[in-house]
Short mmCIF file of C-alpha atoms and ligand atoms in Angstrom, two decimals:
data_model
loop_
_atom_site.label_atom_id
_atom_site.label_comp_id
_atom_site.label_asym_id
_atom_site.label_seq_id
_atom_site.Cartn_x
_atom_site.Cartn_y
_atom_site.Cartn_z
CA MET A 1 -22.84 20.52 4.47
CA LYS A 2 -22.27 16.96 4.06
CA LYS A 3 -21.97 15.89 0.38
CA LYS A 4 -24.10 12.76 0.54
CA MET A 5 -26.54 14.77 2.53
CA VAL A 6 -26.72 17.30 0.32
CA THR A 7 -27.64 14.76 -2.51
CA ALA A 8 -30.41 12.90 -0.37
CA LEU A 9 -32.28 16.49 0.64
CA LEU A 10 -32.12 17.85 -2.98
CA ALA A 11 -33.49 14.05 -4.38
CA VAL A 12 -36.53 14.60 -1.41
CA SER A 13 -36.64 18.52 -2.43
CA MET A 14 -37.29 17.48 -5.76
CA LEU A 15 -39.36 14.85 -5.55
CA ALA A 16 -41.86 17.34 -3.22
CA GLY A 17 -41.72 20.09 -6.55
CA LEU A 18 -39.07 22.21 -4.28
CA SER A 19 -37.80 24.15 -5.67
CA ALA A 20 -34.15 23.79 -2.95
CA VAL A 21 -31.44 24.12 -6.15
CA ASN A 22 -30.19 27.38 -4.54
CA VAL A 23 -30.25 25.98 -1.32
CA MET A 24 -28.57 22.78 -2.41
CA ALA A 25 -26.11 24.75 -4.59
CA ALA A 26 -24.12 27.24 -2.28
CA ASP A 27 -23.88 24.01 0.26
CA ASP A 28 -23.01 21.47 -2.51
CA ASP A 29 -20.54 23.77 -3.47
CA THR A 30 -18.58 23.26 -0.08
CA ILE A 31 -16.66 20.47 0.17
CA THR A 32 -16.31 18.50 3.50
CA VAL A 33 -12.63 17.09 4.82
CA GLY A 34 -11.74 15.52 7.41
CA PHE A 35 -8.39 15.96 8.01
CA SER A 36 -6.55 13.36 10.93
CA GLN A 37 -3.24 14.98 11.39
CA VAL A 38 0.06 12.74 13.80
CA GLY A 39 0.49 15.83 15.50
CA ALA A 40 2.56 18.99 16.47
CA GLU A 41 5.59 17.53 17.01
CA SER A 42 8.00 19.46 15.22
CA ASP A 43 8.59 22.80 13.33
CA TRP A 44 7.74 20.14 9.66
CA ARG A 45 4.89 19.07 11.06
CA THR A 46 3.61 23.20 12.12
CA ALA A 47 4.47 23.99 8.27
CA ASN A 48 2.18 20.66 6.78
CA THR A 49 -0.53 21.60 9.18
CA GLU A 50 -0.14 24.90 8.02
CA SER A 51 -0.43 24.15 5.04
CA MET A 52 -3.55 22.03 4.91
CA LYS A 53 -5.03 24.80 6.52
CA SER A 54 -4.78 27.50 4.64
CA THR A 55 -5.72 25.92 1.40
CA PHE A 56 -8.29 23.86 2.99
CA SER A 57 -10.39 27.11 3.79
CA GLU A 58 -13.96 28.19 3.87
CA ASP A 59 -12.75 30.70 1.69
CA ASN A 60 -11.48 27.86 -0.82
CA GLY A 61 -14.19 26.53 -0.73
CA TYR A 62 -14.12 23.81 1.70
CA GLU A 63 -15.02 23.34 5.15
CA LEU A 64 -11.93 21.25 6.95
CA ILE A 65 -12.52 18.94 10.03
CA PHE A 66 -9.43 19.04 11.59
CA ASP A 67 -7.88 16.84 14.38
CA ASP A 68 -4.72 16.78 16.01
CA ALA A 69 -3.93 13.36 17.31
CA GLN A 70 -1.12 13.99 19.63
CA GLN A 71 1.46 11.82 18.08
CA LYS A 72 -1.19 8.41 19.59
CA GLN A 73 -2.34 5.52 16.83
CA GLU A 74 -5.66 5.38 18.39
CA ASN A 75 -6.08 9.27 18.24
CA GLN A 76 -6.52 8.71 14.41
CA LEU A 77 -8.22 5.20 14.47
CA THR A 78 -10.99 8.29 16.54
CA ALA A 79 -10.70 10.73 15.00
CA ILE A 80 -11.41 8.64 10.83
CA ARG A 81 -14.94 6.99 12.48
CA ASN A 82 -15.87 10.35 13.18
CA PHE A 83 -15.12 11.39 9.88
CA ILE A 84 -17.01 9.15 9.09
CA GLN A 85 -20.20 9.02 11.23
CA GLN A 86 -19.96 13.30 9.78
CA GLU A 87 -20.01 11.52 6.27
CA VAL A 88 -17.48 13.90 4.90
CA ASP A 89 -16.81 13.89 1.57
CA TYR A 90 -13.22 12.81 1.64
CA ILE A 91 -10.94 11.84 4.83
CA VAL A 92 -6.84 12.90 4.29
CA LEU A 93 -4.07 10.93 6.52
CA ALA A 94 -1.05 11.51 8.14
CA PRO A 95 -0.31 8.31 9.70
CA VAL A 96 1.52 8.57 12.67
CA THR A 97 3.23 5.47 11.45
CA GLU A 98 2.35 3.07 8.84
CA THR A 99 0.62 -0.13 10.48
CA GLY A 100 -3.11 -0.90 11.83
CA TRP A 101 -4.81 0.77 9.49
CA ASP A 102 -6.76 -1.97 7.61
CA THR A 103 -10.28 -1.54 10.08
CA VAL A 104 -10.96 1.81 9.70
CA LEU A 105 -9.80 2.26 6.30
CA GLN A 106 -12.15 -0.32 5.04
CA GLU A 107 -15.02 0.81 7.59
CA ALA A 108 -14.06 4.32 5.39
CA LYS A 109 -14.24 2.35 1.44
CA ASP A 110 -17.49 0.63 3.08
CA ALA A 111 -19.04 4.23 3.72
CA GLY A 112 -17.78 5.05 0.21
CA ILE A 113 -15.82 7.89 1.82
CA PRO A 114 -12.14 8.68 -0.44
CA VAL A 115 -9.17 8.54 2.12
CA ILE A 116 -6.59 9.91 0.73
CA ILE A 117 -3.06 9.68 2.66
CA VAL A 118 -0.32 11.80 2.60
CA ASP A 119 3.18 12.39 4.34
CA ARG A 120 3.89 9.39 5.94
CA MET A 121 2.31 5.85 4.19
CA VAL A 122 0.12 2.70 5.26
CA ASP A 123 0.82 -0.67 4.75
CA VAL A 124 -2.21 -1.63 3.85
CA SER A 125 -3.46 -5.76 2.86
CA ASP A 126 -5.22 -4.10 -0.02
CA ASP A 127 -4.00 -0.92 -1.58
CA SER A 128 -7.95 -0.12 -2.67
CA LEU A 129 -8.02 0.85 0.93
CA TYR A 130 -6.30 4.63 0.13
CA THR A 131 -7.34 6.43 -3.09
CA ALA A 132 -4.31 8.47 -3.05
CA TRP A 133 -0.65 9.74 -1.31
CA VAL A 134 1.16 12.07 -1.79
CA GLY A 135 4.75 12.40 0.41
CA SER A 136 8.34 11.92 0.10
CA ASN A 137 10.89 9.46 -0.65
CA PHE A 138 12.55 9.17 2.64
CA LYS A 139 15.52 6.29 1.71
CA LEU A 140 16.27 8.96 -1.21
CA GLU A 141 16.64 11.70 1.34
CA GLY A 142 19.10 9.36 3.61
CA GLN A 143 20.74 7.90 0.84
CA LYS A 144 21.58 11.63 -0.61
CA ALA A 145 22.58 12.47 3.16
CA MET A 146 24.69 9.89 3.45
CA ALA A 147 26.09 9.95 0.07
CA TRP A 148 27.16 13.78 0.93
CA LEU A 149 28.46 12.33 4.48
CA ASP A 150 30.93 10.06 1.87
CA ALA A 151 32.02 12.87 -0.18
CA TYR A 152 32.55 15.14 2.36
CA LEU A 153 34.49 12.53 4.53
CA GLU A 154 36.70 12.00 1.43
CA ALA A 155 36.74 15.56 0.91
CA LYS A 156 38.67 16.82 3.95
CA GLY A 157 40.86 13.52 3.90
CA ARG A 158 38.89 10.75 6.30
CA GLY A 159 38.27 8.66 3.13
CA ASP A 160 40.31 5.57 4.88
CA GLU A 161 39.13 6.69 8.82
CA GLU A 162 37.41 5.18 11.38
CA ILE A 163 34.66 7.20 11.85
CA ASN A 164 31.75 6.37 14.62
CA LEU A 165 27.95 7.01 14.13
CA VAL A 166 25.42 7.80 15.96
CA ASP A 167 21.64 7.80 14.97
CA ILE A 168 19.18 9.88 16.20
CA GLN A 169 15.75 7.35 14.94
CA GLY A 170 12.60 9.77 14.21
CA THR A 171 8.87 7.78 15.51
CA ILE A 172 9.40 4.31 15.37
CA GLY A 173 7.44 2.77 12.59
CA ALA A 174 6.48 5.72 11.32
CA SER A 175 8.07 5.70 7.13
CA ALA A 176 10.34 8.66 7.27
CA GLN A 177 12.02 6.93 9.86
CA ILE A 178 11.69 3.30 7.84
CA GLY A 179 13.21 5.65 4.92
CA ARG A 180 16.04 7.97 6.78
CA THR A 181 16.95 4.28 8.43
CA GLU A 182 17.78 2.60 5.61
CA GLY A 183 19.62 4.85 3.75
CA PHE A 184 21.72 5.39 6.82
CA ASP A 185 22.91 1.63 7.73
CA GLU A 186 23.08 0.67 3.90
CA ALA A 187 25.82 4.11 3.29
CA VAL A 188 27.18 2.40 6.97
CA GLU A 189 27.47 -1.15 5.48
CA ALA A 190 29.17 -0.48 2.59
CA HIS A 191 31.26 1.32 4.24
CA ASP A 192 34.65 -1.40 6.07
CA ASN A 193 35.55 1.97 8.53
CA TRP A 194 32.42 2.92 9.27
CA THR A 195 30.58 1.94 12.45
CA THR A 196 27.33 2.71 14.67
CA LEU A 197 27.53 3.45 18.13
CA ALA A 198 24.15 3.84 18.78
CA GLN A 199 20.93 4.45 17.52
CA GLN A 200 17.85 5.39 18.89
CA SER A 201 14.62 7.21 19.03
CA GLY A 202 14.51 10.70 19.49
CA GLU A 203 10.59 10.68 17.95
CA PHE A 204 11.40 13.77 15.71
CA THR A 205 11.08 16.04 18.68
CA GLN A 206 13.36 18.50 20.39
CA ALA A 207 13.24 17.45 23.50
CA LYS A 208 14.21 13.70 22.82
CA GLY A 209 16.55 14.67 21.22
CA GLN A 210 18.30 16.10 23.76
CA GLU A 211 17.73 13.29 26.27
CA VAL A 212 19.37 10.78 24.00
CA MET A 213 21.95 12.35 22.84
CA GLU A 214 23.22 13.82 26.16
CA SER A 215 22.80 9.88 26.72
CA ILE A 216 24.88 9.00 24.35
CA LEU A 217 27.59 10.66 24.64
CA LYS A 218 27.74 9.95 28.02
CA GLN A 219 28.66 6.85 27.28
CA SER A 220 31.05 7.42 24.40
CA GLY A 221 30.82 11.68 24.04
CA ASP A 222 34.93 11.23 23.11
CA ASP A 223 34.35 8.24 20.18
CA ILE A 224 31.59 10.08 17.66
CA ASP A 225 32.82 11.80 15.08
CA VAL A 226 29.38 12.25 13.25
CA VAL A 227 25.33 12.63 14.71
CA TYR A 228 22.38 11.84 12.16
CA CYS A 229 19.08 13.16 13.24
CA GLU A 230 16.35 11.99 11.28
CA ASN A 231 14.77 15.35 11.52
CA ASP A 232 15.28 19.75 12.36
CA ASN A 233 14.49 19.55 15.82
CA GLU A 234 16.06 16.05 16.87
CA ALA A 235 19.21 18.36 16.09
CA PHE A 236 18.76 21.38 17.78
CA GLY A 237 17.87 18.96 20.68
CA ALA A 238 21.29 17.56 20.13
CA ILE A 239 23.34 20.59 19.78
CA ASP A 240 22.54 21.56 23.12
CA ALA A 241 23.71 18.69 24.50
CA ILE A 242 26.51 17.58 22.67
CA LYS A 243 27.34 21.75 23.27
CA ALA A 244 26.50 20.84 26.76
CA ALA A 245 28.60 17.87 27.00
CA GLY A 246 31.41 20.47 26.29
CA TYR A 247 32.03 19.05 22.76
CA GLU A 248 32.13 21.30 19.48
CA VAL A 249 29.69 20.57 16.23
CA GLY A 250 31.20 21.50 13.25
CA GLY A 251 32.54 19.64 10.12
CA GLU A 252 36.50 19.46 11.41
CA GLU A 253 37.71 16.82 12.08
CA GLY A 254 38.11 17.00 16.21
CA GLN A 255 34.43 18.32 15.72
CA ILE A 256 30.55 16.89 15.84
CA LEU A 257 29.57 16.90 12.40
CA VAL A 258 25.62 16.96 13.06
CA MET A 259 24.06 16.25 9.65
CA SER A 260 20.20 17.04 10.22
CA PHE A 261 15.85 16.12 7.74
CA ASP A 262 13.36 19.12 7.20
CA THR A 263 15.04 22.39 5.94
CA THR A 264 13.23 24.43 7.94
CA ASN A 265 13.49 27.48 8.92
CA ALA A 266 15.16 26.93 11.72
CA GLY A 267 17.35 24.21 11.05
CA LEU A 268 18.87 25.94 7.75
CA THR A 269 20.13 28.43 9.87
CA GLN A 270 21.32 26.80 12.16
CA THR A 271 23.21 25.16 8.80
CA LEU A 272 24.35 28.69 7.82
CA SER A 273 26.16 28.92 11.37
CA GLY A 274 27.75 25.16 10.62
CA GLU A 275 25.65 24.06 13.55
CA ILE A 276 24.52 21.38 11.12
CA THR A 277 26.57 20.28 8.45
CA CYS A 278 23.58 18.78 5.87
CA ASP A 279 20.25 19.76 6.08
CA THR A 280 18.43 17.25 3.38
CA GLU A 281 14.75 18.85 2.45
CA CYS A 282 11.33 16.82 3.25
CA ASN A 283 9.34 19.46 1.94
CA PRO A 284 5.82 19.87 3.78
CA LEU A 285 3.95 21.44 2.28
CA HIS A 286 1.22 19.14 0.88
CA GLY A 287 -2.13 21.73 1.37
CA PRO A 288 -2.35 21.85 -2.85
CA ARG A 289 -1.37 18.56 -3.65
CA VAL A 290 -4.39 17.39 -2.11
CA GLU A 291 -6.57 19.81 -3.56
CA GLU A 292 -5.37 19.07 -6.61
CA ILE A 293 -5.75 15.61 -6.09
CA ILE A 294 -9.33 16.12 -4.77
CA GLN A 295 -10.36 18.37 -6.95
CA LYS A 296 -9.19 15.48 -10.21
CA LEU A 297 -11.44 13.11 -8.08
CA GLU A 298 -14.24 16.20 -8.10
CA ALA A 299 -14.33 15.99 -11.89
CA GLY A 300 -14.48 12.61 -12.57
CA GLU A 301 -10.79 12.29 -13.44
CA ASP A 302 -7.90 9.99 -12.50
CA VAL A 303 -5.60 10.26 -10.03
CA ASP A 304 -1.60 8.96 -9.24
CA LYS A 305 -2.05 5.83 -6.81
CA GLN A 306 1.51 7.51 -5.59
CA ALA A 307 3.32 10.94 -6.09
CA PHE A 308 6.54 11.79 -4.43
CA VAL A 309 7.67 15.28 -4.04
CA ASP A 310 11.12 17.10 -6.13
CA GLU A 311 13.15 17.28 -2.97
CA VAL A 312 16.62 19.13 -2.24
CA ALA A 313 19.17 19.38 0.38
CA PHE A 314 21.83 21.68 1.41
CA ALA A 315 25.08 22.07 3.23
CA SER A 316 26.61 24.43 5.58
CA ASP A 317 29.54 25.25 2.84
CA ASP A 318 30.50 24.59 -0.87
CA THR A 319 32.98 21.35 -0.08
CA VAL A 320 30.19 18.79 -2.12
CA THR A 321 28.06 20.38 -4.38
CA LYS A 322 26.13 17.10 -5.91
CA VAL A 323 26.18 13.60 -5.13
CA THR A 324 24.87 10.47 -7.82
CA ILE A 325 22.10 8.30 -6.60
CA ASP A 326 20.99 5.35 -8.80
CA GLY A 327 23.13 7.10 -11.55
CA THR A 328 20.70 10.34 -11.04
CA ASP A 329 22.91 13.71 -9.97
CA TYR A 330 20.72 16.08 -6.70
CA ASP A 331 22.39 19.36 -5.82
CA ILE A 332 23.41 19.85 -2.20
CA THR A 333 23.67 23.78 -2.52
CA PRO A 334 25.25 25.60 -0.20
CA ILE A 335 22.98 27.41 2.46
CA THR A 336 22.93 31.74 2.20
CA GLN A 337 20.88 33.90 4.33
CA GLU A 338 19.33 34.91 0.27
CA ILE A 339 18.02 31.15 0.10
CA ILE A 340 16.24 31.04 3.38
CA ASP A 341 14.82 34.57 3.37
CA GLY A 342 13.03 32.79 -0.23
CA ARG A 343 11.53 29.95 1.01
CA ALA A 344 7.80 28.93 2.25
CA TYR A 345 8.57 27.56 5.18
C1 GZL B 1 8.25 13.63 7.16
C2 GZL B 1 6.95 13.85 8.36
C3 GZL B 1 8.93 13.78 9.51
C4 GZL B 1 9.78 15.43 9.84
C5 GZL B 1 9.42 15.61 11.33
O1 GZL B 1 7.44 13.21 6.67
O2 GZL B 1 6.10 12.87 8.36
O3 GZL B 1 7.37 13.91 11.19
O4 GZL B 1 10.72 14.47 8.86
C6 GZL B 1 7.84 15.56 11.08
O5 GZL B 1 9.52 16.39 11.52
O6 GZL B 1 7.76 14.79 13.13
#
C-alpha cells in the first residue's frame, strides 16, 4: 500500500480508537517503487531491467510499478506524473537523456517523493531535485578503451600509422554517449595521425548500428581502420554490415578493428571470437545498488549524492593487459569462455 495512504489511514484509525496496526503493519512494510525505464533497446537494458525487477519483488517487500518509455522522454515524464498521482514511496528514473527533467522532478519534490536517478545522469539546475544517483563513469569507460587502442596499435608496430576511425555514437544526449564520445574525441585530438572519418548515432540499437555502418562503408569503406561502437548492440550491427560489404573484422592490419561497450554475454562472446577486439564494461546490475539507497533512506541514514560503479574491460587477446588513466592502472583482461560463463549478465 502507498506509504502516505497507510500513514493517513493509521492516523484516522488511531483517532477512532480502532486497532488497525496489524493491517497497517502488513501494508506499511511494503515499499512502493515507481521505476521509469528508458526502454528495451539493448541487451544491457534488458539486464538492467531484470536486475531492477528481481530486486524490487513482492517477496522482497516491494510493490514495483514499472514503465518502459520506449526511448521517449515524453513517456518518462508521463510515467513520473502517474507515479506522483499514485503516491508511490520512491521514484526511480533511468533518464533517456540528461536534460528536460527540472519541472517534473520539482513536481515529485513538491509531492514529497524522493527520486533516485540510475544509470545515466540528469542535468538539472538544482541537484536537490534528486536524492541520489548511481551509475557509471562513462568518460572513463571511453578513456580506457582509447588508451587500450593506443597501446594496441603501438604494440602492433602501427603507432605512427595514419589511422582512420569511425564513432557509432549512442543516443545523442545520453550520459553514456556524452562520456564515451568525449573519451573518443580527446584521444583522437591527442594523436596527429588519427582522423575521425565519421561520427553518427546508432541509438544504442543493433538495427541502427548496422544502418549507419552500411552508409559509412559506402562512402569510405576502404579507408576505415577502427570502428568505435558505443554499445554492444551497435557493434553487432556494425560487424554484420562490415562483413556484408566484404571486409574483415579483427585487430590485424588490413582488417577493421571493432571496439565496443557493455560487456554483455553476446558482446564478450564476439570478443572471444576476435570480432570485437576490446569490450569495456558498463555494469547494468543496479537493482541491489538502488535498493541499498532506499533501505538507507528508510532507516533515516544519509546517502551519497553520486555513486560510481567500479568497472573492468576485456580484450580478444593479451596484447595489452593494462592501461593507465590519470595515474590509475586499469586491467584489460583477455576474455575466456570461463570468464563469460562466470559473469552475472
Ligand atoms: C549505459 C546505458 C547504455 C548502454 C546501452 O549505462 O545507459 O544504454 O551502454 C544502453 O546498451 O542502451
